[in-house]
Coordinates of C-alpha atoms in Angstrom, one line a residue:
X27 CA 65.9 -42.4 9.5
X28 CA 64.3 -40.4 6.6
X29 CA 63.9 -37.4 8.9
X30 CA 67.4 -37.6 10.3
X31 CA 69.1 -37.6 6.4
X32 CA 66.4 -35.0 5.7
X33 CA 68.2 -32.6 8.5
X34 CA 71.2 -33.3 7.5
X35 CA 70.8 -32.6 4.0
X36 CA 68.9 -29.4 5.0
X37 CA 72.3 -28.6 7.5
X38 CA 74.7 -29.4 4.4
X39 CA 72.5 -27.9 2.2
X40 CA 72.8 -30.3 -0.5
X41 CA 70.3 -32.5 -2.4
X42 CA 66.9 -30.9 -3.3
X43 CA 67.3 -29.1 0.6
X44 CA 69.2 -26.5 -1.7
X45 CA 66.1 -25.6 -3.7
X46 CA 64.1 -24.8 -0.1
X47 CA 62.7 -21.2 -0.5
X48 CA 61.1 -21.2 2.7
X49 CA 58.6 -22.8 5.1
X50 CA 55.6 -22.5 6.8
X51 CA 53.9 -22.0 10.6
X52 CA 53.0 -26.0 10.3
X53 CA 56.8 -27.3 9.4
X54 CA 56.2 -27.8 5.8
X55 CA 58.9 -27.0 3.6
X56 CA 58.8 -25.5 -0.5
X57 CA 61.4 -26.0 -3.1
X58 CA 61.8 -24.2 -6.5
X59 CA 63.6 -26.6 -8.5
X60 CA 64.9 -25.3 -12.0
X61 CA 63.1 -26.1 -15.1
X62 CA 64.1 -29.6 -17.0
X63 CA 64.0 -28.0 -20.3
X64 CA 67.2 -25.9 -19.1
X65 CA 65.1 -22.3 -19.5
X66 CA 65.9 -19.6 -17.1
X67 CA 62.7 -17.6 -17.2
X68 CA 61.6 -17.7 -13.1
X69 CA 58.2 -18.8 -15.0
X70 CA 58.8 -22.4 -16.0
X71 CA 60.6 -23.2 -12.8
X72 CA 59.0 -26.3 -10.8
X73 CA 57.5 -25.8 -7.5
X74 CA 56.4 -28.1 -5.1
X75 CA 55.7 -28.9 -1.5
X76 CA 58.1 -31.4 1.1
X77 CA 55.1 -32.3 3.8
X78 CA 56.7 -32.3 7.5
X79 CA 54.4 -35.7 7.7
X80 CA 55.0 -38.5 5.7
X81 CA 52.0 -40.0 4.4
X82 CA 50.1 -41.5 1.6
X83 CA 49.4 -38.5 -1.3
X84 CA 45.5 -39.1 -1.0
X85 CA 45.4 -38.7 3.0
X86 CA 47.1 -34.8 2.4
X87 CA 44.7 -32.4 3.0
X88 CA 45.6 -29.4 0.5
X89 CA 43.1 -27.2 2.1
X90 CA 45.7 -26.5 4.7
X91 CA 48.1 -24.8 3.3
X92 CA 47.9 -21.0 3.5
X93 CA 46.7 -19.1 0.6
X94 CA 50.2 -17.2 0.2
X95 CA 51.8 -20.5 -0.3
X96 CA 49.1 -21.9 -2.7
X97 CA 49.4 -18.9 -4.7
X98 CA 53.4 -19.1 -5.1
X99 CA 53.1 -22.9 -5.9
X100 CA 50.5 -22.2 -9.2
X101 CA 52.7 -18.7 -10.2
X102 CA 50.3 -16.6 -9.3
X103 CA 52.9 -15.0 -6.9
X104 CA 56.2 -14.6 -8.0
X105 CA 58.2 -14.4 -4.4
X106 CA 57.3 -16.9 -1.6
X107 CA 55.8 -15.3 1.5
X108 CA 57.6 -14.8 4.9
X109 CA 57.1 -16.3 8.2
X110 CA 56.4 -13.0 9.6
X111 CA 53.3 -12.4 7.1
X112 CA 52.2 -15.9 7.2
X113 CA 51.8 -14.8 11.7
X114 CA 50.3 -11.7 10.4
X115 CA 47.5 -13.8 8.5
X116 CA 46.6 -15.7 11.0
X117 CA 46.3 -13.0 13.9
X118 CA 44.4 -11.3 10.9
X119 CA 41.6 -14.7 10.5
X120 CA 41.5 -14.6 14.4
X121 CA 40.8 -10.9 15.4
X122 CA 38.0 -11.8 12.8
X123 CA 36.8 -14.4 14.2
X124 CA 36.7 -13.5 17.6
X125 CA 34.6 -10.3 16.2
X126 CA 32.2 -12.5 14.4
X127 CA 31.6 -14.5 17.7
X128 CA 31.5 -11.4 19.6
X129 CA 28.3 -10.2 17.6
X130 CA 26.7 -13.4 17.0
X131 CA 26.4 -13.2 20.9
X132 CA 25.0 -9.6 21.0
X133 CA 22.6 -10.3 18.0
X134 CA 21.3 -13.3 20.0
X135 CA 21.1 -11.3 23.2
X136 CA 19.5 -9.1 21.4
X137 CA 16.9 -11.1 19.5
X138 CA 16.2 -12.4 22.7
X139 CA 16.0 -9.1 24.6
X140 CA 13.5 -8.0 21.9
X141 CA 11.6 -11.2 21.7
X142 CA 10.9 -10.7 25.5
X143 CA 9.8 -7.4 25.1
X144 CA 7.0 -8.9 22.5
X145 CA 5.8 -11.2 25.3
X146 CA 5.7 -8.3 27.4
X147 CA 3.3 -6.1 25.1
X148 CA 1.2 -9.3 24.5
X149 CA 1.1 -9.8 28.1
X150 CA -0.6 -6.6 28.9
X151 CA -2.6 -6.1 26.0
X152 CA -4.4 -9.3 27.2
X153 CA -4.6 -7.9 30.4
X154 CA -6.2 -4.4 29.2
X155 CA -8.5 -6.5 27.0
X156 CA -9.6 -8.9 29.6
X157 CA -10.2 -5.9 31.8
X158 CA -12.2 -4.0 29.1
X159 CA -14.4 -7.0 28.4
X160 CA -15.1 -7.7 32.6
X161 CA -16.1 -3.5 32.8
X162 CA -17.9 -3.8 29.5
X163 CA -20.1 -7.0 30.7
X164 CA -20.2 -5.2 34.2
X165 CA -21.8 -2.3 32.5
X166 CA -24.0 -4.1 30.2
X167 CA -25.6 -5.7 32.8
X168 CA -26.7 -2.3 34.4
X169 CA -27.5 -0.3 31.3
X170 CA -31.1 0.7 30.9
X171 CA -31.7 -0.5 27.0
X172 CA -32.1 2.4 25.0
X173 CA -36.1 1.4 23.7
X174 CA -37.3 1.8 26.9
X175 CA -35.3 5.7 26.9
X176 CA -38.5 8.5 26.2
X177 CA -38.5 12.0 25.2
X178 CA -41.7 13.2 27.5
X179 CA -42.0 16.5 24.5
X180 CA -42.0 14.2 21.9
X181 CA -44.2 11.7 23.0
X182 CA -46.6 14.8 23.7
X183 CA -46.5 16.2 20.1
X184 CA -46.8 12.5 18.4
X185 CA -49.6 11.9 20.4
X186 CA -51.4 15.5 19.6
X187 CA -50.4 14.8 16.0
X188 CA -52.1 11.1 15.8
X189 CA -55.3 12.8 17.6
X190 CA -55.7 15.4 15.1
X191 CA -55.4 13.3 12.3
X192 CA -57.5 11.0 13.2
X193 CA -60.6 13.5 14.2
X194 CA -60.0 15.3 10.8
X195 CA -61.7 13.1 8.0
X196 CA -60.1 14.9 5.4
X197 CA -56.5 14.7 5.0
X198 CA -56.8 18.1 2.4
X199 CA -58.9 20.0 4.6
X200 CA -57.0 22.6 6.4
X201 CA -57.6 25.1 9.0
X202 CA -55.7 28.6 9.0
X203 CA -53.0 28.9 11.9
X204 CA -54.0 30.9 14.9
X205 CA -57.3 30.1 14.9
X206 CA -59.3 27.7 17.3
X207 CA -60.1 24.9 14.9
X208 CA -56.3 25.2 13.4
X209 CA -54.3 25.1 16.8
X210 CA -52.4 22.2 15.6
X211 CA -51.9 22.9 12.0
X212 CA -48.5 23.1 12.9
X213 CA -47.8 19.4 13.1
X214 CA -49.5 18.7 9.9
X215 CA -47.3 17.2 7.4
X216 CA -47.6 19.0 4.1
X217 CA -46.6 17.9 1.0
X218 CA -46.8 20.4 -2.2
X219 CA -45.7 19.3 -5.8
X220 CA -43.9 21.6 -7.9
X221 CA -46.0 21.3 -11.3
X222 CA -44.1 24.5 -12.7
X223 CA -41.2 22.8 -13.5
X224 CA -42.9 19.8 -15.2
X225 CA -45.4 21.8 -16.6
X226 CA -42.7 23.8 -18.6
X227 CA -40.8 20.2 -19.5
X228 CA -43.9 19.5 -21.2
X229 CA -44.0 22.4 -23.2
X230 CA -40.0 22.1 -24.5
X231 CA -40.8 18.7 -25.8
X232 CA -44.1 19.9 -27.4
X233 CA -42.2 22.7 -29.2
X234 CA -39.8 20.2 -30.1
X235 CA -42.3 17.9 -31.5
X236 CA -41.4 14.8 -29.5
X237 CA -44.7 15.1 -27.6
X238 CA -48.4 16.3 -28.0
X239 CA -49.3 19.8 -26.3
X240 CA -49.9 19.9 -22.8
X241 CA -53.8 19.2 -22.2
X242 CA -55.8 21.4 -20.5
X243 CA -56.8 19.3 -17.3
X244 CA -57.8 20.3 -13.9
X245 CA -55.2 20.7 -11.3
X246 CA -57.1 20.6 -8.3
X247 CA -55.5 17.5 -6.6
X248 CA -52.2 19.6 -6.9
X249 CA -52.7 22.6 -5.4
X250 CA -51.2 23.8 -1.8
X251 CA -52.6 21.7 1.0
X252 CA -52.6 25.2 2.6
X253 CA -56.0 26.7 1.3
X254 CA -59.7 25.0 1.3
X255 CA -61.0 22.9 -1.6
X256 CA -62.3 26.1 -3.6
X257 CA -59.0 27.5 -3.1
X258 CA -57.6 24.6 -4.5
X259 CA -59.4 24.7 -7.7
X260 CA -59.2 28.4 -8.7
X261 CA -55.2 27.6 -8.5
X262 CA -55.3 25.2 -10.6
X263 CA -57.8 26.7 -13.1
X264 CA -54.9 29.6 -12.8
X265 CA -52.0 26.9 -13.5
X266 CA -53.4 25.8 -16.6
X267 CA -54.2 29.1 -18.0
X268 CA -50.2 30.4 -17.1
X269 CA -49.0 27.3 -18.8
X270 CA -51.3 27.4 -21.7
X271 CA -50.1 31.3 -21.7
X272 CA -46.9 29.9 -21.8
X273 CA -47.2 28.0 -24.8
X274 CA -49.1 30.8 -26.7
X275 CA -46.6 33.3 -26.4
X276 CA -44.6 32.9 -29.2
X277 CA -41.8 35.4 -27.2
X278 CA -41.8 33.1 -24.5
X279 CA -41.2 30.2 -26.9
X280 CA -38.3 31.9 -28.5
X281 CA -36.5 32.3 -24.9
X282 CA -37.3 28.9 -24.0
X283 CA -35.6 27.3 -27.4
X284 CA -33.2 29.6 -28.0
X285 CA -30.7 27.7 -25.2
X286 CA -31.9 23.9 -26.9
X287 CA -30.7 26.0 -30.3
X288 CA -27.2 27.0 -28.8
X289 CA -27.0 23.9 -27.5
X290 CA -27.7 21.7 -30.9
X291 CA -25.4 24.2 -32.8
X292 CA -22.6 23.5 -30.4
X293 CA -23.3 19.5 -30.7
X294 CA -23.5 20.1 -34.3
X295 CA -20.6 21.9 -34.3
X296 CA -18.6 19.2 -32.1
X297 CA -19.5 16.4 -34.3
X298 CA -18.3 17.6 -37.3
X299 CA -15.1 18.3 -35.8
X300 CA -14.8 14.7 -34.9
X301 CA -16.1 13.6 -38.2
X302 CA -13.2 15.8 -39.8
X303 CA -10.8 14.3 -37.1
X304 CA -11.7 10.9 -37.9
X305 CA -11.3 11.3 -41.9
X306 CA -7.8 12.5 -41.4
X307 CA -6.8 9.3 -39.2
X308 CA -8.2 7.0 -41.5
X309 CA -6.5 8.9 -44.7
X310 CA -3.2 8.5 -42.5
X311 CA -4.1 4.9 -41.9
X312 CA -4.3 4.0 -45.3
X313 CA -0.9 6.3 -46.0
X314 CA 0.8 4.0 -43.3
X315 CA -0.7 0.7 -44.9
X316 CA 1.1 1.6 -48.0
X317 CA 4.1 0.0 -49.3
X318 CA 7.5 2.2 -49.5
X319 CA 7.5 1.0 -53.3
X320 CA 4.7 2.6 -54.3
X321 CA 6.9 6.2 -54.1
X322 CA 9.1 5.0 -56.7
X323 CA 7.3 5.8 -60.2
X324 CA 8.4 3.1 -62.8
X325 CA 10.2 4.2 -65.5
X326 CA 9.4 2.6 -68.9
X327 CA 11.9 0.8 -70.6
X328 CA 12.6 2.0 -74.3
X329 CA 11.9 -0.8 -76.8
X330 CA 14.4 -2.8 -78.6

């Protein structure tokens, strides 16, 4: 019965069917009654929803309506949308989600497209790998191990070499190449210090005074493994003298310390730069440290 008055009220257009602004796609109707304080600003007007459904105001589901209509019923619109826009709308929200289903599909296909590809590559690399372990195994197995591998040249010389060595008592005892006893001098391993060099350390720290002078000793056990034992000792009778030579010549001092000089005057030199770089931070630390009322000179007050 209510719904039968209803469309007659709607077809006579009285009652609060008057105030109907307009409807929308599911049958539910909007009135814009005027305001009860008699103002006629389109702001204070009352606006409210007729449901096509007559039910209980809890069981409504508000989340329904469309947006337009929301918006016109809390004046955030001022006219009420059309059915043509509301049709619009909803063509709108289901091109868009017919486009959002369209690439959920392709982004599974292809997740799924690359997923196989992954399970392909795994696929062979296990293959290539198996392979590579059966040929390595395979070749392992028929490898001659490299220990038992001989260079027939080599052998030949270590074996000259041991026999040499062993039938000359003397390790120091040499024998001049091309001759019979010194056919295989060649594979004798000498080994010559180079006394020069500490010989003339020596003497820069005895001119310094951080050691004693060099003493005069015999450099026999030095010399060249190249000459005979007499040999040996006349070099090292000549070593001493050039190095006690050395130390004599007061010339040859001066060239020797005049580098060590240089080299103290530029250290010298260096640290009182930093001493003089260091006093200056330290007198700008302790203008820093002071207070800004120390600038101000105090005046003294005139007695009374």
């Amino acid at each position: 019965m209510a719904s039968i008055f209803q469309k007659a009220a709607r077809l006579l257009n009285i009652g609060k069917a008057r105030h109907i602004v307009g409807y929308d796609l599911a049958g539910n109707a909007y009135l814009e009654l005027p305001s009860l304080h008699g103002s006629t600003d389109p702001r204070h007007t009352r606006r409210m929803i007729q449901w096509k459904e007559k039910m209980h105001h809890g069981e409504y589901d508000q989340r329904s309506l469309p947006v337009q209509w929301t918006m016109w019923l809390r004046h955030t619109r001022r006219d009420p949308p059309s059915i043509h826009e509301l049709e619009q709308d909803r063509a709108r929200i289901e091109m868009v989600q017919h486009n959002a289903r369209v690439l959920a599909i392709r982004d599974q296909e292809e997740r799924q497209r690359l997923q196989q590809l992954r399970l392909e590559e795994h696929n062979l690399a296990k293959q290539r790998a198996q392979q590579q372990k059966l040929v390595a195994s395979r070749s392992a197995a028929g490898a001659v191990p490299t220990s038992t591998v001989q260079d027939v040249q080599a052998e030949a010389e270590r074996q000259r070499r041991v026999a040499y060595e062993e039938s000359d008592p003397d390790p120091q005892t040499l024998h001049p190449r091309g001759t019979a006893e010194g056919s295989d001098a060649a594979f004798r391993q000498e080994r010559v210090p180079d006394n020069d060099v500490w010989a003339a350390s020596r003497a820069r720290l005895a001119q310094q005074g951080h050691a004693p002078a060099p003493p005069e000793v015999s450099q026999a056990a030095s010399a060249p493994a190249s000459a005979s034992a007499a040999a040996a000792a006349a070099a090292a009778a000549a070593a001493s003298a050039s190095a006690s030579s050395a130390t004599a010549d007061p010339q040859q001092q001066q060239e020797l310390s005049s580098p060590i000089l240089d080299a103290v005057q530029r250290r010298k030199a260096k640290r009182a730069e930093f001493e003089s770089e260091e006093s200056e931070r330290e007198r700008a630390r302790r203008e820093m440290s002071k207070s800004p009322l120390e600038a101000f000179v105090p005046v003294a007050k005139p007695r009374r």
